[in-house]
Amino acid sequence: MAANVSPLPDDDPDYEEIYQDDMVSTASLSSSILAYEVEHGRSYHAYNAGKYVLPNDEEEQDRMDIQYHALRILFEEKHFYAPIDENPQCILDIGTGTGIWVMDVGDEYPSAKVIGTDLSPIQPQFVPPNVQFEIHDCTEYPWTFPDNSIDLIHTRITNGFAVRDWKAFFQECYKAIKPGGWIESQEFDLMAFSDDKTLPSDCAVVKWCTLMNEGGLKAGFDLRLNSEMIRIAMEAAGFKEITVLDLKLPIGLWPADPRLREAGKFGLGAMLQGLQGISLAIFTRFLGWQVEEMEVLLAQVRSEWRQRRVHSYWPIFVVYGRKPISG
């Protein structure tokens, strides 16, 4: 049983006999969500402030949109790989960011209500009638979505930053997904690699990745991940027919394959655009770095990534599974 909630004493200076309109108006409540936290010149979400370490300002939104395009090319224009029904009724995107994925999927599946959730209300206000956005913290359980109501739940690049515990997350997804519905996670490992040793272990890029992961652990989340970890957590939640796709997103224009080269161009652009925003909170809040000290390292990272001889990539993996129709 939930604990009793004590009322505010009558003699408290904040006590109001009648709630005034301006206290509970939509504008007033919305302003509390929109009153973004500002730190080192970058803005961060206000709802559950401090939980998500990436900014939400225009510069970060640009990075997210560039990253979206890089992944769209990598995925060969697929929004997801799960073989869902032709006429789904409800699709949910966790950590939707600027909402492009939701808008595109809403266009492709007019039969479905497509919902995007995020801590920041940075999505478009004018959307198709089957699209909606909600302020929601995916780590607060239980969710308010009805059980057995969703055809597909989708995540993309949420590990550590948004989803902290994949086992608990998939358990919650399992409850919300319809029998026969699907879960799909398109995730990454925050460690850049190269297959030809053009990214040596003592380079600035590897140092930056290592420090990001150290800072993440100090902040209470792990930015390292692999497809097997996702598969195991998905299976433990009860999902079946699990499929794993291991991919590589190039960083730069070095691949010979034209499609991967194009993906790499946008992958590099996303990192050059967003490197400061990705780094700032982790380096200053949890690693104790000064901004000026951090910027020296970031300049070295950008310099290495601009070199065509550096053949680096991000490990990207797509894992999808189905909730059994019965049992």
Coordinates of C-alpha atoms in Angstrom, one line a residue:
M1 CA 0.0 0.0 0.0
A2 CA 1.3 3.4 -0.9
A3 CA 2.3 5.7 2.0
N4 CA 0.0 8.4 3.1
V5 CA 0.7 11.9 1.6
S6 CA 0.6 14.6 4.3
P7 CA -1.2 17.8 3.3
L8 CA 0.3 21.2 3.6
P9 CA -0.6 22.8 7.0
D10 CA -3.2 25.6 6.9
D11 CA -0.7 28.1 8.4
D12 CA 2.0 27.4 5.8
P13 CA 2.8 30.5 3.7
D14 CA 2.4 28.5 0.5
Y15 CA -1.1 27.4 1.5
E16 CA -3.9 28.6 -0.8
E17 CA -7.5 28.1 0.1
I18 CA -8.5 28.1 -3.6
Y19 CA -6.1 27.1 -6.4
Q20 CA -5.6 30.2 -8.6
D21 CA -6.0 29.7 -12.4
D22 CA -2.4 30.8 -13.0
M23 CA -1.1 28.1 -10.7
V24 CA -2.6 25.2 -12.6
S25 CA -3.0 26.6 -16.1
T26 CA -1.6 24.8 -19.1
A27 CA 0.7 27.7 -19.7
S28 CA 2.0 27.6 -16.2
L29 CA 2.6 23.9 -16.1
S30 CA 4.1 23.9 -19.6
S31 CA 6.5 26.7 -18.6
S32 CA 7.9 24.5 -15.8
I33 CA 8.8 21.8 -18.4
L34 CA 10.1 24.4 -20.8
A35 CA 12.2 26.2 -18.2
Y36 CA 15.4 24.5 -19.4
E37 CA 18.5 24.2 -17.2
V38 CA 21.4 26.2 -18.6
E39 CA 25.0 25.1 -18.0
H40 CA 28.2 26.3 -19.7
G41 CA 26.0 28.0 -22.3
R42 CA 24.1 24.8 -23.3
S43 CA 20.5 24.1 -22.3
Y44 CA 19.3 20.8 -20.7
H45 CA 15.9 19.3 -20.0
A46 CA 13.9 20.6 -17.1
Y47 CA 11.6 17.6 -16.4
N48 CA 13.5 15.3 -14.1
A49 CA 16.4 17.8 -14.4
G50 CA 19.9 16.3 -14.5
K51 CA 18.9 12.8 -15.4
Y52 CA 19.8 13.0 -19.1
V53 CA 23.3 14.4 -19.7
L54 CA 23.0 15.6 -23.3
P55 CA 21.7 19.1 -24.1
N56 CA 18.5 19.8 -25.9
D57 CA 19.3 23.1 -27.6
E58 CA 19.3 23.8 -31.4
E59 CA 22.9 22.7 -31.8
E60 CA 22.2 19.3 -30.2
Q61 CA 19.0 19.0 -32.2
D62 CA 21.0 19.5 -35.4
R63 CA 23.3 16.7 -34.3
M64 CA 20.4 14.4 -33.7
D65 CA 19.0 15.1 -37.1
I66 CA 22.3 14.5 -38.9
Q67 CA 22.8 11.3 -36.9
Y68 CA 19.3 10.2 -38.0
H69 CA 20.2 10.7 -41.6
A70 CA 23.4 8.7 -41.2
L71 CA 21.5 5.8 -39.7
R72 CA 18.8 6.0 -42.3
I73 CA 21.4 5.5 -45.0
L74 CA 23.1 2.7 -43.0
F75 CA 19.7 1.0 -42.6
E76 CA 19.0 1.4 -46.3
E77 CA 15.9 3.6 -45.7
K78 CA 14.4 1.1 -43.2
H79 CA 12.8 2.7 -40.2
F80 CA 12.9 -0.7 -38.5
Y81 CA 13.5 -4.3 -39.4
A82 CA 10.8 -6.1 -37.3
P83 CA 8.2 -7.7 -39.6
I84 CA 5.1 -6.0 -38.0
D85 CA 1.6 -6.4 -39.4
E86 CA 0.6 -4.3 -42.4
N87 CA -1.9 -2.3 -40.4
P88 CA -0.5 -1.7 -36.9
Q89 CA -2.7 0.3 -34.5
C90 CA -0.1 1.7 -32.1
I91 CA 3.7 2.3 -32.4
L92 CA 5.8 3.7 -29.6
D93 CA 9.3 5.4 -30.0
I94 CA 11.2 5.8 -26.7
G95 CA 13.6 8.7 -26.5
T96 CA 12.3 10.3 -29.7
G97 CA 14.5 13.4 -29.7
T98 CA 13.4 15.7 -32.4
G99 CA 10.7 13.3 -33.5
I100 CA 11.8 12.7 -37.1
W101 CA 11.4 8.9 -36.8
V102 CA 7.9 9.2 -35.4
M103 CA 6.9 11.6 -38.2
D104 CA 8.3 9.3 -40.9
V105 CA 6.7 6.2 -39.5
G106 CA 3.4 8.1 -39.0
D107 CA 3.5 8.8 -42.8
E108 CA 4.3 5.2 -43.6
Y109 CA 1.6 3.7 -41.4
P110 CA -1.5 6.0 -41.4
S111 CA -3.5 3.2 -39.7
A112 CA -1.3 3.6 -36.5
K113 CA -1.2 6.0 -33.7
V114 CA 2.5 6.7 -33.5
I115 CA 3.7 8.1 -30.1
G116 CA 7.1 9.5 -29.4
T117 CA 8.3 10.1 -25.8
D118 CA 11.1 12.1 -24.5
L119 CA 12.2 14.2 -21.5
S120 CA 12.4 17.4 -23.6
P121 CA 9.4 18.9 -25.5
I122 CA 11.5 19.8 -28.6
Q123 CA 9.4 18.1 -31.2
P124 CA 7.2 19.9 -33.8
Q125 CA 3.9 21.3 -32.7
F126 CA 2.1 20.7 -36.0
V127 CA 2.0 17.0 -36.8
P128 CA -0.1 14.6 -38.7
P129 CA -3.3 13.5 -36.9
N130 CA -1.9 10.0 -36.1
V131 CA 1.3 11.4 -34.5
Q132 CA 1.6 12.6 -30.9
F133 CA 4.5 13.4 -28.5
E134 CA 4.5 13.0 -24.8
I135 CA 6.9 14.0 -22.0
H136 CA 7.9 10.7 -20.4
D137 CA 10.8 9.3 -18.4
C138 CA 11.2 5.7 -19.7
T139 CA 13.1 4.7 -16.5
E140 CA 10.1 5.4 -14.2
Y141 CA 8.1 2.2 -13.8
P142 CA 5.4 1.2 -14.1
W143 CA 4.5 2.9 -17.4
T144 CA 1.1 4.3 -17.9
F145 CA 0.6 2.7 -21.3
P146 CA -2.1 0.0 -21.2
D147 CA -1.0 -3.6 -21.1
N148 CA -1.1 -5.5 -24.4
S149 CA -1.8 -2.3 -26.4
I150 CA 1.3 -1.6 -28.6
D151 CA 2.3 -3.3 -31.9
L152 CA 5.9 -2.1 -31.9
I153 CA 8.2 -0.4 -29.4
H154 CA 11.3 1.1 -30.8
T155 CA 14.6 2.5 -29.4
R156 CA 17.5 4.1 -31.2
I157 CA 20.8 5.2 -29.6
T158 CA 19.4 5.3 -26.1
N159 CA 21.9 3.1 -24.2
G160 CA 23.1 4.6 -21.0
F161 CA 21.9 8.1 -21.9
A162 CA 18.2 7.1 -21.6
V163 CA 17.9 3.4 -21.0
R164 CA 20.0 2.4 -17.9
D165 CA 18.8 -1.1 -17.2
W166 CA 17.9 -3.2 -20.3
K167 CA 16.4 -6.1 -18.3
A168 CA 13.9 -3.9 -16.5
F169 CA 13.2 -1.9 -19.6
F170 CA 12.3 -5.0 -21.7
Q171 CA 10.2 -6.3 -18.9
E172 CA 8.2 -3.1 -19.0
C173 CA 8.0 -3.3 -22.8
Y174 CA 6.8 -6.8 -22.7
K175 CA 3.8 -5.8 -20.6
A176 CA 2.8 -3.0 -23.0
I177 CA 3.3 -4.9 -26.2
K178 CA 0.4 -6.9 -27.7
P179 CA 0.7 -10.7 -28.1
G180 CA 2.4 -11.1 -31.5
G181 CA 3.8 -7.5 -31.3
W182 CA 7.5 -6.6 -31.6
I183 CA 10.3 -4.9 -29.7
E184 CA 13.2 -3.4 -31.7
S185 CA 16.4 -1.7 -30.3
Q186 CA 18.8 0.0 -32.6
E187 CA 21.7 0.7 -30.3
F188 CA 25.5 1.4 -30.2
D189 CA 28.6 0.9 -28.2
L190 CA 30.4 4.1 -27.2
M191 CA 33.8 2.9 -28.3
A192 CA 35.1 3.8 -31.7
F193 CA 37.0 1.0 -33.5
S194 CA 39.0 0.4 -36.7
D195 CA 39.6 -3.0 -38.4
D196 CA 43.0 -2.0 -39.8
K197 CA 44.7 -0.4 -36.7
T198 CA 44.4 3.1 -38.1
L199 CA 42.9 4.1 -34.7
P200 CA 45.7 3.2 -32.3
S201 CA 44.9 2.7 -28.6
D202 CA 46.8 5.8 -27.5
C203 CA 45.0 8.2 -29.9
A204 CA 42.8 11.1 -28.8
V205 CA 39.6 9.4 -30.1
V206 CA 40.1 6.3 -27.9
K207 CA 41.1 8.5 -25.0
W208 CA 37.9 10.5 -25.4
C209 CA 35.7 7.3 -25.6
T210 CA 37.4 5.8 -22.5
L211 CA 36.9 9.0 -20.5
M212 CA 33.2 9.2 -21.6
N213 CA 32.7 5.7 -20.3
E214 CA 34.5 6.4 -17.1
G215 CA 32.3 9.5 -16.6
G216 CA 29.2 7.5 -17.4
L217 CA 30.0 4.9 -14.8
K218 CA 30.6 7.7 -12.2
A219 CA 27.2 9.2 -13.2
G220 CA 25.5 5.8 -12.7
F221 CA 25.1 4.4 -16.2
D222 CA 27.1 2.3 -18.6
L223 CA 27.7 3.5 -22.2
R224 CA 29.3 0.2 -23.3
L225 CA 27.0 -2.4 -24.8
N226 CA 26.9 -5.2 -27.4
S227 CA 24.2 -7.1 -29.2
E228 CA 24.5 -10.2 -27.1
M229 CA 23.8 -8.2 -23.9
I230 CA 20.6 -6.8 -25.6
R231 CA 19.6 -10.3 -26.9
I232 CA 20.0 -11.9 -23.4
A233 CA 18.0 -9.1 -21.7
M234 CA 15.3 -9.3 -24.4
E235 CA 15.1 -13.1 -24.1
A236 CA 14.9 -12.9 -20.3
A237 CA 11.9 -10.6 -20.6
G238 CA 10.1 -13.4 -22.5
F239 CA 10.5 -12.3 -26.2
K240 CA 11.0 -14.9 -28.8
E241 CA 12.1 -15.1 -32.5
I242 CA 14.9 -12.7 -31.6
T243 CA 17.1 -11.6 -34.5
V244 CA 20.4 -9.8 -34.2
L245 CA 22.1 -7.6 -36.9
D246 CA 25.6 -6.3 -36.2
L247 CA 26.5 -3.3 -38.3
K248 CA 29.2 -0.6 -38.5
L249 CA 28.5 3.1 -38.9
P250 CA 31.6 4.7 -40.5
I251 CA 33.0 7.9 -39.1
G252 CA 34.2 9.7 -42.2
L253 CA 34.3 9.3 -46.0
W254 CA 36.9 6.5 -46.0
P255 CA 34.7 3.5 -47.1
A256 CA 34.9 2.3 -50.7
D257 CA 31.2 1.4 -50.7
P258 CA 29.2 4.5 -51.9
R259 CA 26.4 3.9 -49.4
L260 CA 28.6 3.5 -46.4
R261 CA 30.7 6.4 -47.6
E262 CA 27.6 8.6 -47.6
A263 CA 26.5 7.3 -44.2
G264 CA 30.1 8.0 -42.9
K265 CA 29.9 11.5 -44.2
F266 CA 26.9 12.2 -42.0
G267 CA 28.3 10.1 -39.2
L268 CA 31.3 12.3 -39.1
G269 CA 29.2 15.5 -39.4
A270 CA 27.1 14.4 -36.4
M271 CA 30.3 14.0 -34.3
L272 CA 32.0 17.2 -35.4
Q273 CA 28.7 19.1 -34.8
G274 CA 27.9 17.5 -31.4
L275 CA 31.1 16.6 -29.8
Q276 CA 31.0 19.4 -27.3
G277 CA 27.4 18.8 -26.3
I278 CA 28.0 15.0 -25.9
S279 CA 31.0 15.6 -23.7
L280 CA 30.2 18.7 -21.6
A281 CA 28.1 17.4 -18.7
I282 CA 30.1 14.1 -18.3
F283 CA 33.5 15.8 -18.4
T284 CA 32.6 18.8 -16.1
R285 CA 30.1 17.2 -13.7
F286 CA 31.5 13.8 -13.2
L287 CA 35.2 13.9 -14.3
G288 CA 36.0 17.3 -12.8
W289 CA 37.5 18.8 -16.0
Q290 CA 37.5 22.4 -16.8
V291 CA 35.8 23.4 -20.0
E292 CA 39.0 24.8 -21.5
E293 CA 40.9 21.6 -20.7
M294 CA 38.1 19.5 -22.3
E295 CA 38.1 21.7 -25.4
V296 CA 41.8 20.9 -26.0
L297 CA 41.1 17.2 -26.1
L298 CA 38.0 17.7 -28.3
A299 CA 40.1 19.6 -30.8
Q300 CA 42.5 16.7 -31.0
V301 CA 39.6 14.3 -31.5
R302 CA 38.1 16.3 -34.3
S303 CA 41.5 16.6 -36.0
E304 CA 41.9 12.8 -36.0
W305 CA 38.4 12.1 -37.3
R306 CA 39.0 14.6 -40.1
Q307 CA 41.9 12.4 -41.4
R308 CA 40.9 10.1 -44.2
R309 CA 43.6 7.6 -43.2
V310 CA 41.7 7.0 -39.9
H311 CA 39.2 4.2 -40.7
S312 CA 37.0 4.4 -37.6
Y313 CA 33.4 3.3 -37.0
W314 CA 30.8 2.9 -34.4
P315 CA 29.4 -0.6 -33.7
I316 CA 25.7 -0.5 -34.3
F317 CA 23.4 -3.4 -33.6
V318 CA 19.7 -4.0 -34.3
V319 CA 18.0 -6.5 -32.1
Y320 CA 14.3 -7.3 -32.5
G321 CA 12.0 -9.9 -31.0
R322 CA 8.4 -10.9 -30.7
K323 CA 6.0 -11.3 -27.8
P324 CA 4.5 -14.8 -28.2
I325 CA 0.9 -14.8 -29.4
S326 CA -0.1 -17.2 -26.6
G327 CA 1.6 -18.5 -23.4

